[in-house]
Short mmCIF file of C-alpha atoms in Angstrom, two decimals:
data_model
loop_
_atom_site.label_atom_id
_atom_site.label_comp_id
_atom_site.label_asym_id
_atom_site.label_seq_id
_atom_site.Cartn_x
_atom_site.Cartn_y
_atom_site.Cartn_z
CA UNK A 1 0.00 0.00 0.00
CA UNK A 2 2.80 2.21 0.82
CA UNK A 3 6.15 3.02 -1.08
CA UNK A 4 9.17 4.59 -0.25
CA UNK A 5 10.76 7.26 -2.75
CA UNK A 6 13.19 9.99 -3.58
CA UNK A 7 13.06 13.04 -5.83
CA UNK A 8 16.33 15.21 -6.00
CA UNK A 9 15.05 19.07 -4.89
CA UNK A 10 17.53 22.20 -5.55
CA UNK A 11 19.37 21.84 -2.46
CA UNK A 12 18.94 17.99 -0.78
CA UNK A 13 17.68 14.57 -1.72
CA UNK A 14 14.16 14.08 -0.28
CA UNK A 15 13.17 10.61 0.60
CA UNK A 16 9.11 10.10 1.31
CA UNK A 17 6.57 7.59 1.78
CA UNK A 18 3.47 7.78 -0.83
CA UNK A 19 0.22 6.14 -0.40
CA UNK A 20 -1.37 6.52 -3.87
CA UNK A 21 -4.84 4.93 -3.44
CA UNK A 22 -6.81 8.17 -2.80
CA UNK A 23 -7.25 11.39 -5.04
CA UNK A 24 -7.45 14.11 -2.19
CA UNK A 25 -4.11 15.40 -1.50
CA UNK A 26 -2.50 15.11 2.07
CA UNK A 27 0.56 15.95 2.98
CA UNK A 28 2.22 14.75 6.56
CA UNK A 29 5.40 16.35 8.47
CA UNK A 30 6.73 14.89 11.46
CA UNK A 31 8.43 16.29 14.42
CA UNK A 32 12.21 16.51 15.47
CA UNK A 33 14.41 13.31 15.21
CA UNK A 34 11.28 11.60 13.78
CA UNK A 35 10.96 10.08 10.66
CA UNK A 36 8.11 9.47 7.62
CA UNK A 37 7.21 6.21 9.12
CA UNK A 38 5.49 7.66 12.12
CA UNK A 39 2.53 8.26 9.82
CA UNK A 40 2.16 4.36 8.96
CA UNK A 41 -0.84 4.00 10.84
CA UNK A 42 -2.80 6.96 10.13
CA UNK A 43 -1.29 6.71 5.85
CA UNK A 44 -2.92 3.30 6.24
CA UNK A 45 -6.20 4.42 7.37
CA UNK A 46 -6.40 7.54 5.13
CA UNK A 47 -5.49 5.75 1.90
CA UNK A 48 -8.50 4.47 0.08
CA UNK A 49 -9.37 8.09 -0.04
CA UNK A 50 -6.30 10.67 0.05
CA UNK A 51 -3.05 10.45 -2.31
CA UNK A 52 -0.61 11.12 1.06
CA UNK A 53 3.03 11.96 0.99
CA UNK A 54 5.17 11.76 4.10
CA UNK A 55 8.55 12.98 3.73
CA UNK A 56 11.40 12.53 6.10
CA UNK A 57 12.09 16.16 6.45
CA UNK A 58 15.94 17.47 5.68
CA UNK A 59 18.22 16.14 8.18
CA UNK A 60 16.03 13.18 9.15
CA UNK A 61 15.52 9.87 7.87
CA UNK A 62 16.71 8.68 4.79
CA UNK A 63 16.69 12.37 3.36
CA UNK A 64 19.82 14.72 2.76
CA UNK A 65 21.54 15.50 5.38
CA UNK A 66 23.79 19.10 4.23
CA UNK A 67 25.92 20.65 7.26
CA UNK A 68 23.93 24.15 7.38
CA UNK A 69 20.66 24.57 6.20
CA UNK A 70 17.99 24.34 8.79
CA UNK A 71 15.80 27.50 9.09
CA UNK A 72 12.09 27.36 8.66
CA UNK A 73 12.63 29.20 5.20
CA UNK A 74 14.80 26.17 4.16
CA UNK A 75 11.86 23.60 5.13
CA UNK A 76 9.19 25.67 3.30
CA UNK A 77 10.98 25.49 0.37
CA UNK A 78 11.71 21.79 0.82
CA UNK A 79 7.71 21.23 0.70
CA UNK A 80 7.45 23.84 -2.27
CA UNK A 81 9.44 21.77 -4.71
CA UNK A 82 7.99 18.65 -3.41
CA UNK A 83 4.24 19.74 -3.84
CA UNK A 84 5.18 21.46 -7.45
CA UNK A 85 6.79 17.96 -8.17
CA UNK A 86 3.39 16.14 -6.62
CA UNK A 87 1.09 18.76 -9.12
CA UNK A 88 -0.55 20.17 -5.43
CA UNK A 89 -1.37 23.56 -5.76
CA UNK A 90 -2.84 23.20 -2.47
CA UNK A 91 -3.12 20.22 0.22
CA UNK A 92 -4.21 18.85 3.85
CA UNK A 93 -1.28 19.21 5.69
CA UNK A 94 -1.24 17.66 8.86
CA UNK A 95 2.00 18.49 11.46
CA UNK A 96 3.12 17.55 14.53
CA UNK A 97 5.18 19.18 17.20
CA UNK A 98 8.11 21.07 15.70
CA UNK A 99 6.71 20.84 12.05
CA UNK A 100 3.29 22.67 13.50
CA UNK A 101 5.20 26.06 13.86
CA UNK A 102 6.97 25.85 10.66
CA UNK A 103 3.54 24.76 9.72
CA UNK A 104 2.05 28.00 11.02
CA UNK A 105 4.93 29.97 9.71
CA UNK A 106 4.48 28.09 6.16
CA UNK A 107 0.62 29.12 6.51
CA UNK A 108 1.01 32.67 7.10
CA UNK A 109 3.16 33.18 4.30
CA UNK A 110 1.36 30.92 1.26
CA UNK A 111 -2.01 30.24 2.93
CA UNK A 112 -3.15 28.94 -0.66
CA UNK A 113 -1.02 25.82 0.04
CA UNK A 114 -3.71 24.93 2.62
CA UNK A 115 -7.01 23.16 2.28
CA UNK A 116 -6.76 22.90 5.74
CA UNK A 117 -4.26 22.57 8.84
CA UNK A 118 -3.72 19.81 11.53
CA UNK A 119 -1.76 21.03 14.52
CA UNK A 120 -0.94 17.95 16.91
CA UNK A 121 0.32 19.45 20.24
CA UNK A 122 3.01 22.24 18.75
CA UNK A 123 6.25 22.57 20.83
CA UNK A 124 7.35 25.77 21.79
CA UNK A 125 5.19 28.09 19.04
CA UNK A 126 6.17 31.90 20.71
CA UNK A 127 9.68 32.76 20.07
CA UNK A 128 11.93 32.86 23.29
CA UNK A 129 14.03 35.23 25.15
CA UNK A 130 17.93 35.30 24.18
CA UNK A 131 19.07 33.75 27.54
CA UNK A 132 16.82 30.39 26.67
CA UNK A 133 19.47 29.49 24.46
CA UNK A 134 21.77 28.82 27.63
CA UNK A 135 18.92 26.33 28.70
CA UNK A 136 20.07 24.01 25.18
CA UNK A 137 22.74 22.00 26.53
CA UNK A 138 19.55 20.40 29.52
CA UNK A 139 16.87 20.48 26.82
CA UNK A 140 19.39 18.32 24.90
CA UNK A 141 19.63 15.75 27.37
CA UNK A 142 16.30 15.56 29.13
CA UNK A 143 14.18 15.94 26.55
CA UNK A 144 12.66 12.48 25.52
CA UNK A 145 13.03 12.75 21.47
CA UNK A 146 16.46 13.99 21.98
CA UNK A 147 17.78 11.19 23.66
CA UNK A 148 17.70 8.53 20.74
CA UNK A 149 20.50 10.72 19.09
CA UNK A 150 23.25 9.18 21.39
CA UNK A 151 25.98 7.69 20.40
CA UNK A 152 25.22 4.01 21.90
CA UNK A 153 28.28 1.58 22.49
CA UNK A 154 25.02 -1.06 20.51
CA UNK A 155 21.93 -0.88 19.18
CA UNK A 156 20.93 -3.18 22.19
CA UNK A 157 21.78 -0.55 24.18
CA UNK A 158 19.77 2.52 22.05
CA UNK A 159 16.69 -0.28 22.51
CA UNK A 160 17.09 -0.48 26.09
CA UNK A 161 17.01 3.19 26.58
CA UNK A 162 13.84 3.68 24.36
CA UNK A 163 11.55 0.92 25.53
CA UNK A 164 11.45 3.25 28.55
CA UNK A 165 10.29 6.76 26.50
CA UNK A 166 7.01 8.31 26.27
CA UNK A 167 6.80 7.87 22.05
CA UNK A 168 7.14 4.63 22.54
CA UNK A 169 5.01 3.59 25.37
CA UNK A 170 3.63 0.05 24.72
CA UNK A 171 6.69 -1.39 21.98
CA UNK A 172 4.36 -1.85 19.78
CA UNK A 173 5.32 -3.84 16.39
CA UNK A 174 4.74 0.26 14.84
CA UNK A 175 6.99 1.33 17.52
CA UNK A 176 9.68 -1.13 17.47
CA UNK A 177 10.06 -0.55 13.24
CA UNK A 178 9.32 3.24 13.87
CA UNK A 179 12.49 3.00 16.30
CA UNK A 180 14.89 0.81 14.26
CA UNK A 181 14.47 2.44 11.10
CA UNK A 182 15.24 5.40 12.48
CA UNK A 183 18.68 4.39 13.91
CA UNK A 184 21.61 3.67 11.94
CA UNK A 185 25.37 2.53 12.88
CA UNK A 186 28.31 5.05 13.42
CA UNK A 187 31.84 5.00 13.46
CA UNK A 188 33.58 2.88 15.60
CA UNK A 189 30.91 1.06 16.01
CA UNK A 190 28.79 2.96 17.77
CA UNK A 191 25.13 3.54 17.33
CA UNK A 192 22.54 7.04 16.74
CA UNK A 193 19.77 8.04 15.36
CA UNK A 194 19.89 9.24 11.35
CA UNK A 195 18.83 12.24 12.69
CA UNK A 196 22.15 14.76 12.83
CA UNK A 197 23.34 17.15 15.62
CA UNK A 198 23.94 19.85 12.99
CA UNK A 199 20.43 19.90 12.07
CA UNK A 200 19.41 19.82 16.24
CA UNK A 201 21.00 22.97 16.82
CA UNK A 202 20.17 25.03 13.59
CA UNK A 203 16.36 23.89 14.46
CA UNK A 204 16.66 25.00 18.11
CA UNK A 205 17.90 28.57 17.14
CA UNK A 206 15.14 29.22 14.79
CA UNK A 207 12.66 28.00 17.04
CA UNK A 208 13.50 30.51 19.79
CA UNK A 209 13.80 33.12 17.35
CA UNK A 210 10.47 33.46 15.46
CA UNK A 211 6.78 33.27 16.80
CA UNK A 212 4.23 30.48 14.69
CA UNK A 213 1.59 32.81 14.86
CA UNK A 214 1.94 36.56 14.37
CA UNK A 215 -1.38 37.43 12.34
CA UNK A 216 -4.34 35.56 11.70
CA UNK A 217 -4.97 32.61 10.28
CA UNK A 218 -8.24 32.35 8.35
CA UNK A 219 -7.87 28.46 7.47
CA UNK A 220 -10.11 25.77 8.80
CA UNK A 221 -7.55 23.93 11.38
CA UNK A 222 -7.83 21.24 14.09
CA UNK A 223 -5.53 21.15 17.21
CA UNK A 224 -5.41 17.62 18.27
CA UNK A 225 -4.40 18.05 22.09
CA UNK A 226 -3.57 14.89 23.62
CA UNK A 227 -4.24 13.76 27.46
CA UNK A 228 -1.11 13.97 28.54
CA UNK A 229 0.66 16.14 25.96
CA UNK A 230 2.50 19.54 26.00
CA UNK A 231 -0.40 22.18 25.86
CA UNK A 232 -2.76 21.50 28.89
CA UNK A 233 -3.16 25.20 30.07
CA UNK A 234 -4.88 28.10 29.05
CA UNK A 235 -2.16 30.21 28.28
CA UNK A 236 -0.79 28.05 25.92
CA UNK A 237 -3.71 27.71 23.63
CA UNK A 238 -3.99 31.43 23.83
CA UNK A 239 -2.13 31.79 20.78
CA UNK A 240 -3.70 29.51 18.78
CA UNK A 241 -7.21 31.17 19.90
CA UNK A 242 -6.26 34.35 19.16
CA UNK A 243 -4.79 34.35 15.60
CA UNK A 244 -6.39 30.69 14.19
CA UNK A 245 -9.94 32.25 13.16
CA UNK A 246 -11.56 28.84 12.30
CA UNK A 247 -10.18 26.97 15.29
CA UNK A 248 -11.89 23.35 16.38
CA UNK A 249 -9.89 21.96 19.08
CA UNK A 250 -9.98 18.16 20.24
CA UNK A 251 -8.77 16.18 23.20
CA UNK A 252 -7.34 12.65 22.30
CA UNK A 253 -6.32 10.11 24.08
CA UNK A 254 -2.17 9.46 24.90
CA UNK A 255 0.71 11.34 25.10
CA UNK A 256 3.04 14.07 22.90
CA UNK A 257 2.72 11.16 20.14
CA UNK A 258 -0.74 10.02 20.39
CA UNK A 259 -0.47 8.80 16.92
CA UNK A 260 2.41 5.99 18.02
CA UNK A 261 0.52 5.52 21.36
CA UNK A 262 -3.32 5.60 20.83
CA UNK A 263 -3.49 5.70 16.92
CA UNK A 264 -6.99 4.10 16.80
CA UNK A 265 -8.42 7.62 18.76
CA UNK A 266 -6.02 9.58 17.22
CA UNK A 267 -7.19 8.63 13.22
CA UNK A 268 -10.61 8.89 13.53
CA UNK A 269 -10.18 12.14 14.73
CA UNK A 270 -8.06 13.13 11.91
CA UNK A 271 -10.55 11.33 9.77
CA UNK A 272 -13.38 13.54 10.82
CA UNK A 273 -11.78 16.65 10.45
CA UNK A 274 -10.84 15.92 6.98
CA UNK A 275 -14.19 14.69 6.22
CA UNK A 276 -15.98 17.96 6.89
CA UNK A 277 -13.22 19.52 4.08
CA UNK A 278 -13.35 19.56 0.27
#
């Protein structure tokens, strides 16, 4: 049902997974150190109806990996090429995390790209002070998507460490292939994630220095806010509130990757959303 391909863009390789059932156009961005696969369970239940392309993002994956490049404009013009390529002149775009604010970013520039938006529980979507940048170096090594990076003396020991993190609550047969593809063998023979440090700290800087949302938003969108996820307060959604004018916001059930954790909840959720959408 699904396949795995590559197109060359102007300034990387881009490697993405293409469900090509469906008509309606849907396009899918993970968050950081993730990878296309994540999306296996919902591009399975989508397919009969949508034409959905998941790409690793730069710096992920099986995609290029250059030694600079990471700002949001770099991303947006990643997906640019790749929707020209596709024939989209517009798409469902569903994003999670990270990918939301470059999502939001993306929208506020070329809102004609969107049929509609899917936010799943953005990370960090105001821009932060300067001294939050001396708060990196923790971030790097508490939070739980960051820690797959390594290096590992095995991949034994990269397993061990990630039976035990949120995303991947359950080892599920998803989980365990989500995991393993997304890990590769290093010099020496040591063991990390695809995912490179380069593009880590290129992504932090940008995220601290531009807001998701500085004007509104007039584009039918759906924040999927899991249980036990990142936004759970008022303040936080205030943003979202404020500039999304067609805002529908729903509670699912799991964690900061309900679609790894709870992905039965989680797609029909997605699924109704859509539904309601040319």
């Amino acid at each position: 049902m699904v396949e795995r391909k590559v197109i060359q863009l102007s300034q990387v390789e881009l490697s993405y997974l293409e469900w090509n059932q469906g008509t309606k156009p849907l396009l899918l961005l993970h968050g950081l150190v993730d990878h296309a696969l994540v999306w296996s369970s919902l591009g399975d239940y989508l397919a009969e109806d949508y034409h959905i392309v998941a790409p690793d993002l730069r710096g992920h994956g099986d995609s290029g990996k250059p030694k600079t490049g990471y700002k949001f404009s770099d991303y947006i013009a990643d997906l640019n090429q790749l929707m020209n390529y596709l024939g989209w002149s517009s798409a469902h775009i569903i994003s999670h995390s990270w990918s939301a604010k470059l999502a939001t970013i993306w929208a506020t520039q070329q809102p004609e790209r969107f049929k509609d938006l899917i936010l799943i529980d953005p990370f960090f979507i105001d821009k932060m002070p300067s001294w939050f940048k001396l708060t990196f170096p923790i971030l790097y090594k508490t939070l739980p998507f960051l820690k797959v990076i390594g290096p590992f003396n095995s991949y034994e020991e990269a397993e061990t460490l990630a039976r035990g993190l949120k995303q991947y609550q359950g080892w599920t047969p998803l989980q365990q292939q989500v995991f393993k593809l997304g890990m590769e063998e290093k010099e020496e023979g040591k063991w990390g994630s695809k995912f490179i440090k380069q593009a880590r700290d290129e992504i932090f800087e940008e995220v601290m220095k531009y807001a998701g949302l500085t004007q509104d938003i007039n584009i039918p969108t759906l924040f999927i806010k899991p249980e036990k996820g990142l936004n759970r307060t008022a303040w936080q959604l205030k943003p979202y509130k404020t500039y999304l004018k067609q805002l529908e916001i729903v509670e699912v059930p799991g964690n900061h990757w309900a679609f790894l954790v709870e992905p039965s909840a989680f797609n029909e959720t997605v699924k109704h959303f859509l539904s309601k959408s040319n």
